[in-house]
Coordinates of C-alpha atoms and ligand atoms in Angstrom, one line a residue:
X1092 CA 0.0 0.1 0.0
X1093 CA 1.3 3.5 -0.9
X1094 CA 1.0 6.5 1.2
X1095 CA 1.7 10.2 0.4
X1096 CA 4.7 11.9 2.3
X1097 CA 3.8 15.4 2.5
X1098 CA 5.6 18.8 3.6
X1099 CA 5.1 20.0 7.1
X1100 CA 4.1 23.7 8.0
X1101 CA 2.8 25.4 11.1
X1102 CA 2.8 22.1 12.9
X1103 CA 0.5 20.5 10.3
X1104 CA 0.9 18.4 7.2
X1105 CA 0.9 20.5 3.9
X1106 CA 0.3 18.8 0.6
X1107 CA 1.6 21.5 -1.6
X1108 CA 0.4 22.7 -5.0
X1109 CA 1.9 19.9 -7.2
X1110 CA 1.1 16.4 -8.0
X1111 CA 4.7 15.7 -8.7
X1112 CA 6.0 12.9 -6.5
X1113 CA 9.0 10.4 -6.1
X1114 CA 8.8 6.8 -5.0
X1115 CA 10.0 5.8 -1.6
X1116 CA 11.0 2.0 -1.4
X1117 CA 11.7 -0.5 1.4
X1118 CA 15.2 -1.8 0.4
X1119 CA 14.6 -5.1 2.0
X1120 CA 11.8 -5.9 -0.3
X1121 CA 11.9 -3.5 -3.2
X1122 CA 8.4 -2.7 -2.5
X1123 CA 7.2 1.0 -3.1
X1124 CA 5.8 2.2 0.2
X1125 CA 5.1 5.7 -0.4
X1126 CA 5.2 8.7 -2.8
X1127 CA 7.1 11.8 -1.4
X1128 CA 5.8 15.2 -2.5
X1129 CA 8.3 17.1 -4.7
X1130 CA 7.9 20.7 -3.8
X1131 CA 7.5 23.5 -6.6
X1132 CA 9.0 27.0 -6.1
X1133 CA 5.7 28.3 -4.8
X1134 CA 5.6 25.4 -2.1
X1135 CA 9.1 26.1 -1.0
X1136 CA 8.1 29.9 -0.7
X1137 CA 5.1 28.9 1.5
X1138 CA 7.3 26.9 3.8
X1139 CA 9.9 29.5 3.9
X1140 CA 7.4 32.2 4.7
X1141 CA 5.9 30.2 7.4
X1142 CA 9.5 29.9 9.0
X1143 CA 9.9 33.7 8.6
X1144 CA 6.6 34.5 10.0
X1145 CA 7.4 32.4 13.2
X1146 CA 10.8 34.0 13.8
X1147 CA 10.2 37.2 15.8
X1148 CA 8.1 35.6 18.4
X1149 CA 10.5 32.6 18.8
X1150 CA 13.7 34.8 18.8
X1151 CA 11.8 36.7 21.7
X1152 CA 10.8 33.5 23.5
X1153 CA 12.9 33.4 26.8
X1154 CA 15.8 31.0 27.2
X1155 CA 13.8 29.2 30.1
X1156 CA 10.7 28.5 27.8
X1157 CA 12.9 27.3 25.0
X1158 CA 14.9 24.9 27.1
X1159 CA 11.6 23.7 28.6
X1160 CA 10.6 22.6 25.1
X1161 CA 14.0 21.1 24.2
X1162 CA 13.8 19.1 27.6
X1163 CA 10.5 17.7 26.8
X1164 CA 11.5 16.9 23.1
X1165 CA 14.5 15.0 24.5
X1166 CA 12.2 13.1 26.9
X1167 CA 9.7 12.2 24.2
X1168 CA 12.5 11.1 21.8
X1169 CA 14.3 8.9 24.4
X1170 CA 10.9 7.3 25.4
X1171 CA 9.7 6.8 21.6
X1172 CA 13.1 6.4 19.8
X1173 CA 12.2 2.8 18.9
X1174 CA 9.4 4.1 16.5
X1175 CA 11.9 6.3 14.8
X1176 CA 14.4 3.5 14.3
X1177 CA 11.8 1.3 12.6
X1178 CA 10.8 4.1 10.2
X1179 CA 14.6 4.6 9.4
X1180 CA 15.0 0.8 8.7
X1181 CA 11.8 0.6 6.5
X1182 CA 13.1 3.3 4.1
X1183 CA 17.0 3.2 4.6
X1184 CA 17.5 -0.5 5.1
X1185 CA 20.1 -0.4 7.9
X1186 CA 19.5 -2.8 10.8
X1187 CA 17.2 -1.6 13.7
X1188 CA 20.2 -1.5 16.2
X1189 CA 22.1 0.6 13.9
X1190 CA 19.1 2.9 13.4
X1191 CA 18.8 3.2 17.2
X1192 CA 22.5 4.0 17.5
X1193 CA 21.9 6.9 14.8
X1194 CA 19.0 8.2 16.9
X1195 CA 21.1 8.0 20.1
X1196 CA 24.0 10.1 18.6
X1197 CA 21.5 12.6 17.4
X1198 CA 19.7 12.8 20.9
X1199 CA 23.2 13.7 22.4
X1200 CA 23.0 16.9 20.4
X1201 CA 19.6 17.5 21.8
X1202 CA 21.0 17.1 25.1
X1203 CA 24.0 19.4 24.3
X1204 CA 21.3 22.0 23.1
X1205 CA 19.4 21.8 26.4
X1206 CA 22.5 23.6 28.0
X1207 CA 21.9 26.7 25.7
X1208 CA 21.5 29.2 28.4
X1209 CA 25.1 28.6 29.5
X1210 CA 26.4 28.2 25.8
X1211 CA 24.8 31.5 24.7
X1212 CA 26.3 33.8 27.5
X1213 CA 28.4 36.7 26.2
X1214 CA 31.3 38.6 27.8
X1215 CA 31.2 41.7 29.9
X1216 CA 34.0 44.2 30.4
X1217 CA 33.4 46.8 33.1
X1218 CA 35.1 50.1 32.8
X1219 CA 36.7 49.5 29.3
X1220 CA 37.1 53.3 29.5
X1221 CA 36.2 55.4 32.5
X1222 CA 32.7 54.4 33.3
X1223 CA 32.1 52.9 30.1
X1224 CA 31.4 49.2 29.7
X1225 CA 31.6 46.8 26.7
X1226 CA 29.7 43.6 26.4
X1227 CA 28.8 41.1 23.8
X1228 CA 25.6 39.2 23.0
X1229 CA 24.8 36.3 20.4
X1230 CA 21.6 36.6 18.5
X1231 CA 19.8 34.2 16.2
X1232 CA 20.1 34.5 12.3
X1233 CA 16.4 34.1 11.3
X1234 CA 15.0 31.2 9.3
X1235 CA 17.7 28.6 8.5
X1236 CA 17.9 25.8 5.9
X1237 CA 19.0 22.3 6.5
X1238 CA 19.6 19.9 3.6
X1239 CA 20.2 16.3 4.6
X1240 CA 21.5 13.1 2.9
X1241 CA 19.9 9.7 2.7
X1242 CA 22.3 7.7 5.0
X1243 CA 21.3 9.3 8.3
X1244 CA 17.7 10.6 8.1
X1245 CA 17.5 11.4 11.7
X1246 CA 21.1 11.9 13.1
X1247 CA 22.3 14.3 10.3
X1248 CA 19.4 16.8 10.7
X1249 CA 19.7 16.5 14.4
X1250 CA 23.3 17.7 14.1
X1251 CA 21.9 21.0 13.3
X1252 CA 18.2 21.7 14.3
X1253 CA 18.5 21.2 18.1
X1254 CA 21.2 24.0 18.3
X1255 CA 19.6 26.1 15.5
X1256 CA 16.2 26.2 17.5
X1257 CA 17.8 26.4 20.8
X1258 CA 19.6 29.5 19.5
X1259 CA 16.3 31.3 18.6
X1260 CA 16.2 30.5 14.8
X1261 CA 13.4 28.9 12.8
X1262 CA 14.0 25.9 10.5
X1263 CA 13.1 24.5 7.2
X1264 CA 14.6 20.9 6.8
X1265 CA 14.8 19.4 3.3
X1266 CA 15.4 15.7 3.8
X1267 CA 16.5 13.3 1.4
X1268 CA 13.7 12.2 -1.0
X1269 CA 14.9 8.5 -0.5
X1270 CA 14.0 8.2 3.0
X1271 CA 11.7 11.2 4.0
X1272 CA 9.3 9.8 6.7
X1273 CA 11.7 10.3 9.6
X1274 CA 11.4 14.0 9.2
X1275 CA 7.5 14.0 9.6
X1276 CA 7.9 11.8 12.7
X1277 CA 10.4 14.3 14.3
X1278 CA 8.1 17.2 13.1
X1279 CA 5.2 15.6 15.1
X1280 CA 7.5 15.1 18.0
X1281 CA 8.3 18.8 18.1
X1282 CA 4.6 19.5 18.0
X1283 CA 3.9 17.2 21.0
X1284 CA 6.9 19.0 22.8
X1285 CA 5.1 22.2 22.5
X1286 CA 7.1 24.0 19.8
X1287 CA 5.1 26.9 18.4
X1288 CA 3.9 26.6 14.9
X1289 CA 6.3 27.6 12.1
X1290 CA 9.5 27.0 14.2
X1291 CA 10.3 23.6 12.7
X1292 CA 9.0 22.9 9.1
X1293 CA 9.8 20.3 6.5
X1294 CA 10.1 21.0 2.8
X1295 CA 10.0 17.7 0.7
X1296 CA 11.6 17.7 -2.6
X1297 CA 14.6 17.7 -5.0
X1298 CA 16.8 20.3 -6.8
X1299 CA 13.8 22.6 -7.1
X1300 CA 13.3 22.7 -3.3
X1301 CA 17.0 23.1 -2.7
X1302 CA 17.6 25.8 -5.0
X1303 CA 14.9 27.9 -3.6
X1304 CA 16.3 27.4 -0.1
X1305 CA 19.8 28.4 -1.3
X1306 CA 18.7 31.7 -3.0
X1307 CA 15.4 32.7 -1.2
X1308 CA 16.7 36.0 0.7
X1309 CA 14.6 35.1 3.7
X1310 CA 16.8 31.9 4.5
X1311 CA 19.8 33.3 6.4
X1312 CA 22.2 30.2 6.4
X1313 CA 22.4 26.9 4.8
X1314 CA 23.7 23.6 6.5
X1315 CA 24.2 20.9 4.0
X1316 CA 25.3 17.3 4.2
X1317 CA 25.8 15.1 1.1
X1318 CA 28.2 14.2 -1.8
X1319 CA 31.1 16.4 -2.6
X1320 CA 29.9 17.8 -6.1
X1321 CA 26.5 18.9 -4.5
X1322 CA 28.1 20.3 -1.5
X1323 CA 30.4 22.4 -3.8
X1324 CA 27.4 23.6 -5.6
X1325 CA 25.3 24.5 -2.4
X1326 CA 28.4 26.3 -1.2
X1327 CA 29.0 28.4 -4.2
X1328 CA 25.4 29.2 -4.7
X1329 CA 24.3 30.1 -1.3
X1330 CA 27.4 32.0 -0.5
X1331 CA 26.8 33.9 -3.7
X1332 CA 23.4 34.8 -2.4
X1333 CA 25.0 36.2 0.6
X1334 CA 24.3 33.3 3.1
X1335 CA 26.3 31.8 5.9
X1336 CA 27.0 28.2 4.7
X1337 CA 28.4 25.0 6.0
X1338 CA 28.5 22.2 3.5
X1339 CA 29.8 18.8 4.4
X1340 CA 30.7 16.5 1.5
X1341 CA 31.7 12.9 0.8
X1342 CA 34.8 10.8 2.2
X1343 CA 37.2 8.1 1.5
X1344 CA 38.3 7.2 4.8
X1345 CA 41.7 5.2 5.5
X1346 CA 42.5 3.0 8.3
X1347 CA 46.5 2.5 8.7
X1348 CA 47.4 -0.7 10.4
X1349 CA 51.1 -0.6 11.5
X1350 CA 53.1 -3.8 12.1
X1351 CA 52.9 -3.6 15.9
X1352 CA 49.2 -3.4 16.1
X1353 CA 46.9 -5.9 17.7
X1354 CA 45.7 -7.5 14.4
X1355 CA 42.6 -9.0 16.0
X1356 CA 41.3 -5.7 17.3
X1357 CA 42.2 -4.2 13.8
X1358 CA 40.4 -6.8 12.0
X1359 CA 37.2 -6.5 14.1
X1360 CA 37.3 -2.7 13.5
X1361 CA 37.9 -3.1 9.7
X1362 CA 34.8 -5.3 9.6
X1363 CA 32.6 -3.0 11.9
X1364 CA 33.6 0.1 10.1
X1365 CA 33.7 -1.2 6.6
X1366 CA 30.4 -3.1 6.6
X1367 CA 28.3 -1.4 9.3
X1368 CA 25.3 0.2 7.7
X1369 CA 26.4 -1.5 4.3
X1370 CA 29.2 0.9 4.2
X1371 CA 26.7 3.9 3.6
X1372 CA 28.3 6.0 6.4
X1373 CA 30.5 9.1 5.8
X1374 CA 32.9 7.8 8.5
X1375 CA 33.0 4.2 7.1
X1376 CA 36.5 2.9 6.5
X1377 CA 36.7 2.1 2.8
X1378 CA 40.5 1.9 2.4
X1379 CA 42.5 -0.2 4.8
X1380 CA 46.3 0.4 4.6
X1381 CA 48.4 -2.4 5.7
X1382 CA 52.0 -1.4 6.5
X1383 CA 55.0 -3.9 6.3
X1384 CA 54.7 -7.6 6.5
X1385 CA 51.4 -8.0 8.3
X1386 CA 49.1 -7.7 5.2
X1387 CA 48.7 -11.4 4.5
X1388 CA 47.5 -12.1 8.2
X1389 CA 45.5 -9.0 8.5
X1390 CA 43.6 -10.0 5.1
X1391 CA 43.0 -13.4 6.5
X1392 CA 41.6 -12.3 9.8
X1393 CA 39.3 -9.7 8.1
X1394 CA 38.0 -12.4 5.6
X1395 CA 37.3 -15.0 8.5
X1396 CA 35.2 -12.4 10.2
X1397 CA 33.4 -11.2 7.1
X1398 CA 32.3 -14.6 5.7
X1399 CA 29.8 -15.5 8.4
X1400 CA 28.0 -12.1 8.5
X1401 CA 24.3 -12.3 8.0
X1402 CA 22.9 -10.3 5.3
X1403 CA 19.1 -9.7 5.6
X1404 CA 16.1 -7.6 6.4
X1405 CA 17.1 -4.9 9.1
X1406 CA 14.2 -5.9 11.1
X1407 CA 15.2 -9.5 11.5
X1408 CA 18.4 -10.9 13.1
X1409 CA 20.7 -9.5 10.6
X1410 CA 24.3 -8.0 10.8
X1411 CA 23.9 -6.0 7.5
X1412 CA 21.0 -4.8 5.6
X1413 CA 20.4 -4.0 1.9
X1414 CA 21.6 -0.9 0.0
X1415 CA 19.3 1.9 -0.3
X1416 CA 18.0 1.7 -3.8
X1417 CA 18.5 -0.8 -6.7
X1418 CA 20.4 1.8 -8.7
X1419 CA 22.9 2.4 -5.8
X1420 CA 23.3 -1.4 -5.3
X1421 CA 24.0 -1.7 -9.1
X1422 CA 26.7 1.0 -9.0
X1423 CA 28.4 -0.4 -6.0
X1424 CA 28.5 -3.8 -7.8
X1425 CA 29.9 -2.3 -10.7
X1426 CA 32.7 -1.0 -8.8
X1427 CA 33.6 -4.4 -7.6
X1428 CA 33.7 -5.5 -11.4
X1429 CA 35.8 -2.8 -12.2
X1430 CA 38.3 -3.6 -9.2
X1431 CA 38.5 -7.2 -10.4
X1432 CA 39.2 -6.1 -14.1
X1433 CA 41.7 -3.7 -12.9
X1434 CA 43.7 -6.6 -11.1
X1435 CA 42.4 -6.3 -7.4
X1436 CA 42.1 -9.8 -5.8
X1437 CA 38.5 -10.5 -4.8
X1438 CA 39.0 -12.3 -1.4
X1439 CA 35.3 -11.9 -0.3
X1440 CA 32.7 -11.6 -2.9
X1441 CA 29.6 -9.8 -2.1
X1442 CA 28.0 -10.2 -5.5
X1443 CA 27.2 -13.7 -4.6
X1444 CA 25.9 -13.3 -1.0
X1445 CA 25.5 -16.7 0.6
X1446 CA 24.9 -15.1 4.1
X1447 CA 21.8 -16.1 6.2
X1448 CA 18.7 -13.9 6.5
X1449 CA 18.3 -12.4 3.0
X1450 CA 15.2 -13.6 1.1
X1451 CA 16.8 -14.8 -2.3
X1452 CA 13.4 -14.5 -4.0
X1453 CA 12.7 -11.1 -2.9
X1454 CA 13.5 -8.0 -4.9
X1455 CA 15.5 -6.5 -2.1
X1456 CA 18.6 -4.5 -3.1
X1457 CA 21.2 -7.0 -1.8
X1458 CA 24.9 -6.8 -2.0
X1459 CA 27.1 -8.7 0.6
X1460 CA 30.4 -7.3 2.2
X1461 CA 33.2 -7.5 -0.3
X1462 CA 36.9 -7.6 0.5
X1463 CA 39.4 -6.6 -2.1
X1464 CA 43.1 -7.1 -1.8
X1465 CA 46.1 -5.8 -3.7
X1466 CA 44.3 -2.6 -4.6
X1467 CA 46.4 0.0 -5.9
X1468 CA 45.8 4.0 -6.0
X1469 CA 45.1 4.2 -9.6
X1470 CA 42.0 1.8 -9.4
X1471 CA 38.5 3.5 -9.5
X1472 CA 37.6 1.4 -6.5
X1473 CA 40.2 3.3 -4.6
X1474 CA 39.8 6.8 -6.4
X1475 CA 36.0 7.0 -6.1
X1476 CA 33.6 7.3 -2.9
X1477 CA 31.7 4.0 -3.5
X1478 CA 29.4 4.3 -0.3
X1479 CA 28.9 0.5 -0.1
X1480 CA 30.2 -2.5 1.6
X1481 CA 33.4 -2.6 -0.2
X1482 CA 36.7 -2.6 1.8
X1483 CA 39.9 -2.2 -0.3
X1484 CA 43.4 -3.2 1.1
X1485 CA 46.4 -1.4 0.0
X1486 CA 49.7 -2.8 0.8
X1487 CA 52.5 -0.3 1.6
X1488 CA 56.1 -0.7 3.1
X1489 CA 56.4 2.3 5.3
X1490 CA 54.5 4.7 7.7
X1491 CA 55.4 7.6 5.4
X1492 CA 54.0 6.1 2.5
X1493 CA 50.7 5.4 4.2
X1494 CA 50.6 9.0 5.5
X1495 CA 51.3 10.4 1.9
X1496 CA 48.4 8.1 0.5
X1497 CA 46.0 9.8 3.0
X1498 CA 47.4 13.4 2.6
X1499 CA 47.2 13.4 -1.1
X1500 CA 43.8 12.1 -1.1
X1501 CA 41.3 14.7 -2.0
X1502 CA 38.9 13.9 0.9
X1503 CA 39.8 14.5 4.6
X1504 CA 36.7 13.4 6.5
X1505 CA 37.9 10.7 8.9
X1506 CA 40.9 8.5 9.4
X1507 CA 42.2 5.9 11.8
X1508 CA 45.6 4.3 13.0
X1509 CA 46.1 1.0 14.6
X1510 CA 49.2 0.7 16.7
X1511 CA 50.6 -0.1 20.1
X1512 CA 53.2 2.7 19.8
X1513 CA 52.1 5.9 21.4
X1514 CA 54.7 7.8 19.7
X1515 CA 53.7 6.7 16.1
X1516 CA 50.0 7.5 17.0
X1517 CA 51.0 11.0 18.4
X1518 CA 53.0 11.7 15.0
X1519 CA 50.1 10.5 13.0
X1520 CA 47.7 12.8 14.9
X1521 CA 50.0 15.7 14.3
X1522 CA 50.8 15.0 10.5
X1523 CA 47.6 13.6 9.1
X1524 CA 45.5 16.2 7.0
X1525 CA 42.1 14.9 8.2
X1526 CA 39.4 16.5 10.4
X1527 CA 38.5 13.6 12.7
X1528 CA 41.2 11.1 13.7
X1529 CA 40.8 7.7 15.8
X1530 CA 43.6 6.1 17.5
X1531 CA 42.6 2.3 17.7
X1532 CA 39.2 3.8 17.1
X1533 CA 37.8 2.9 13.6
X1534 CA 34.9 5.4 13.4
X1535 CA 36.0 8.6 15.4
X1536 CA 32.7 10.4 15.5
X1537 CA 33.2 13.3 17.9
X1538 CA 30.7 13.7 20.9
X1539 CA 28.0 16.3 20.6
X1540 CA 30.1 18.9 22.6
X1541 CA 32.9 18.6 20.1
X1542 CA 32.3 19.4 16.4
X1543 CA 31.8 17.1 13.5
X1544 CA 33.6 17.9 10.3
X1545 CA 36.2 17.1 7.9
X1546 CA 38.8 18.7 5.9
X1547 CA 39.5 19.3 2.1
X1548 CA 36.8 18.1 -0.2
X1549 CA 34.9 16.9 2.8
X1550 CA 33.7 20.2 3.8
X1551 CA 33.2 23.5 2.3
X1552 CA 33.1 26.5 4.7
X1553 CA 34.7 27.1 7.9
X1554 CA 32.2 25.8 10.6
X1555 CA 31.8 22.2 11.6
X1556 CA 28.5 20.8 12.9
X1557 CA 27.1 21.1 16.4
X1558 CA 29.5 21.7 19.5
X1559 CA 30.5 25.3 19.9
X1560 CA 30.8 25.5 16.1
X1561 CA 27.1 25.0 15.9
X1562 CA 26.4 27.8 18.5
X1563 CA 28.6 30.2 16.5
X1564 CA 27.1 29.2 13.2
X1565 CA 23.6 29.7 14.3
X1566 CA 24.1 33.1 16.0
X1567 CA 25.5 36.5 15.0
X1568 CA 27.7 38.6 17.5
X1569 CA 26.8 41.9 18.6
X1570 CA 29.2 44.1 20.6
X1571 CA 27.6 46.9 22.7
X1572 CA 29.5 49.9 24.4
X1573 CA 27.5 51.7 27.1
X1574 CA 27.9 54.7 29.4
X1575 CA 25.2 55.6 32.0
X1576 CA 27.0 57.3 34.9
X1577 CA 28.2 60.7 34.3
X1578 CA 27.2 60.8 30.8
X1579 CA 29.3 64.1 30.1
X1580 CA 31.1 63.8 26.7
X1581 CA 33.5 66.7 27.2
X1582 CA 31.9 68.8 24.6
X1583 CA 32.5 68.7 21.0
X1584 CA 35.4 66.5 19.9
X1585 CA 35.6 65.2 16.2
X1586 CA 38.7 62.8 17.0
X1587 CA 38.5 59.1 17.2
X1588 CA 37.3 58.2 20.7
X1589 CA 40.1 57.0 22.9
X1590 CA 39.9 54.9 26.1
X1591 CA 40.4 56.8 29.3
Ligands
NAD510 P1 23.4 13.8 -2.2 O1 24.4 14.8 -2.5 O2 22.9 12.9 -3.5 O3 22.2 14.3 -1.6 C1 22.1 15.1 -0.6 C2 21.1 16.2 -0.5 O4 21.1 17.0 -1.7 C3 19.6 15.5 -0.7 O5 18.6 16.1 0.2 C4 19.3 15.6 -2.2 O6 17.9 15.8 -2.3 C5 20.0 17.0 -2.6 N1 20.4 17.1 -3.8 C6 21.0 15.8 -4.6 N2 21.2 16.3 -5.8 C7 21.0 17.7 -5.9 C8 21.2 18.8 -7.0 N3 21.6 18.5 -8.2 N4 20.9 20.1 -6.7 C9 20.4 20.3 -5.4 N5 20.3 19.4 -4.5 C10 20.5 18.2 -4.7 O7 23.9 12.9 -1.1 P2 23.2 11.4 -0.7 O8 23.5 10.4 -1.7 O9 21.8 11.5 -0.2 O10 24.3 11.0 0.6 C11 25.4 10.3 0.4 C12 26.6 11.1 0.4 O11 26.6 12.1 1.5 C13 27.9 10.6 0.4 O12 28.7 11.3 -0.4 C14 28.5 10.8 1.8 O13 29.8 10.7 2.1 C15 27.8 12.1 2.2 N6 27.7 12.3 3.7 C16 28.8 13.2 4.3 C17 28.6 13.3 5.6 C18 29.8 14.1 6.4 O14 29.6 14.4 7.5 N7 30.6 14.7 5.5 C19 27.6 12.8 6.4 C20 26.8 11.9 5.7 C21 26.7 11.7 4.4

């Protein structure tokens, strides 16, 4: 049965003016489960206008009232997060436990935002000049736009909107059209938490909706997460329209395994970080760099852990679910074909999955975990972001060669090193040109009170997501100079005022 997935405006569903829709599928069955509305420019303007109309009252709502609503939202989310996880699995395909993990990481940002009264405090300097005080305050921007990718339909929007709303902004969220239902569940939760009409709105759609957000003068900032070419386009277009922009792009994350590493720990980490969420994570490890003589042992240990993984419906007892769409599944499989043709050794072949759990007769978008050895830097399986369950092993002789691979790679989102040598780890942390680094930790996603963001082609703009970067991104600073007592100004003096 097919349902219509609408926009959300003023705490209510909004159908929009167009009958244009895109199909939403359950990746485990291939079944079309819904039709998501595709906004016209007029629809987008209607949603943006609602966010603009709600802004003055929300900006003037006290921090005490804002935080009460945030705390209520956090409590409702914590109590009901199982519902959200099931929605994520039904449209994305990841296993439910992984979907719950995604919600938990998003919830941590809500908890961070509950501390907004402390985070928004400004500075105060008494007597900067005689009887003159100077102080600073942070004020919200206005209506802000958030554009999110398919792979984290709850967590990625939650990197931004809790902080944006806590700071006094109103929000228009444009989710991925591949798994849009989570956004409506979240919108309903905000309503239940008592958020006033128009503060959190959802605009469903494709490029038409995005382009209106990027250029509409009422939208004051853009927070984008997605692939690098679109991130670049979003950054260029929205900054040209005078907006503040943070645009997080794609990734190719390397894990370096040094000869002294605990190879069992490293092999566990490669499997978890390479194949969790079917490799559809911006922090997935897709290139394992084996340094020195350990490569044969490491590849064998990864293979023996990969083969028994159960591939199947994310609502059942599976380790890994299907890929998000058939087109994406076929694209990832074509990279494995190309790697094989280019001379990589296919150690575990996901194109012929024999894992437990998958219904062979279903039309689900199945592709099993794939381990490629003897990959070289010129192969497309290495140069491109594949965004699927494909782990490539590259063999190098030295630490310096491993570092050079990472530092010459255009992406710089996350990386990891596995070693028992503290000095080597410290050197890596210092020398590697990547935004998030793990030491014996394969997916080094920072906590909510630190900021999330990569370097190079993995982020356009200078502001990372959440943490204090988020508070700064979603506010403008104002500095005030005041004199009350003895307001004598000493008569006419056209010179530049000096402190006395
Ligand atoms: P995508 O770039 O295809 O889509 C992201 C968003 O942009 C969606 O809302 C989509 O509707 C919109 N969009 C797509 N094409 C557009 C166009 N031509 N013009 C305007 N808007 C457009 O990305 P995706 O496939 O949904 O997500 C996967 C990508 O996101 C991967 O590259 C992954 O690395 C990246 N990602 C990065 C991070 C990070 O933190 N750096 C986090 C998650 C995902």
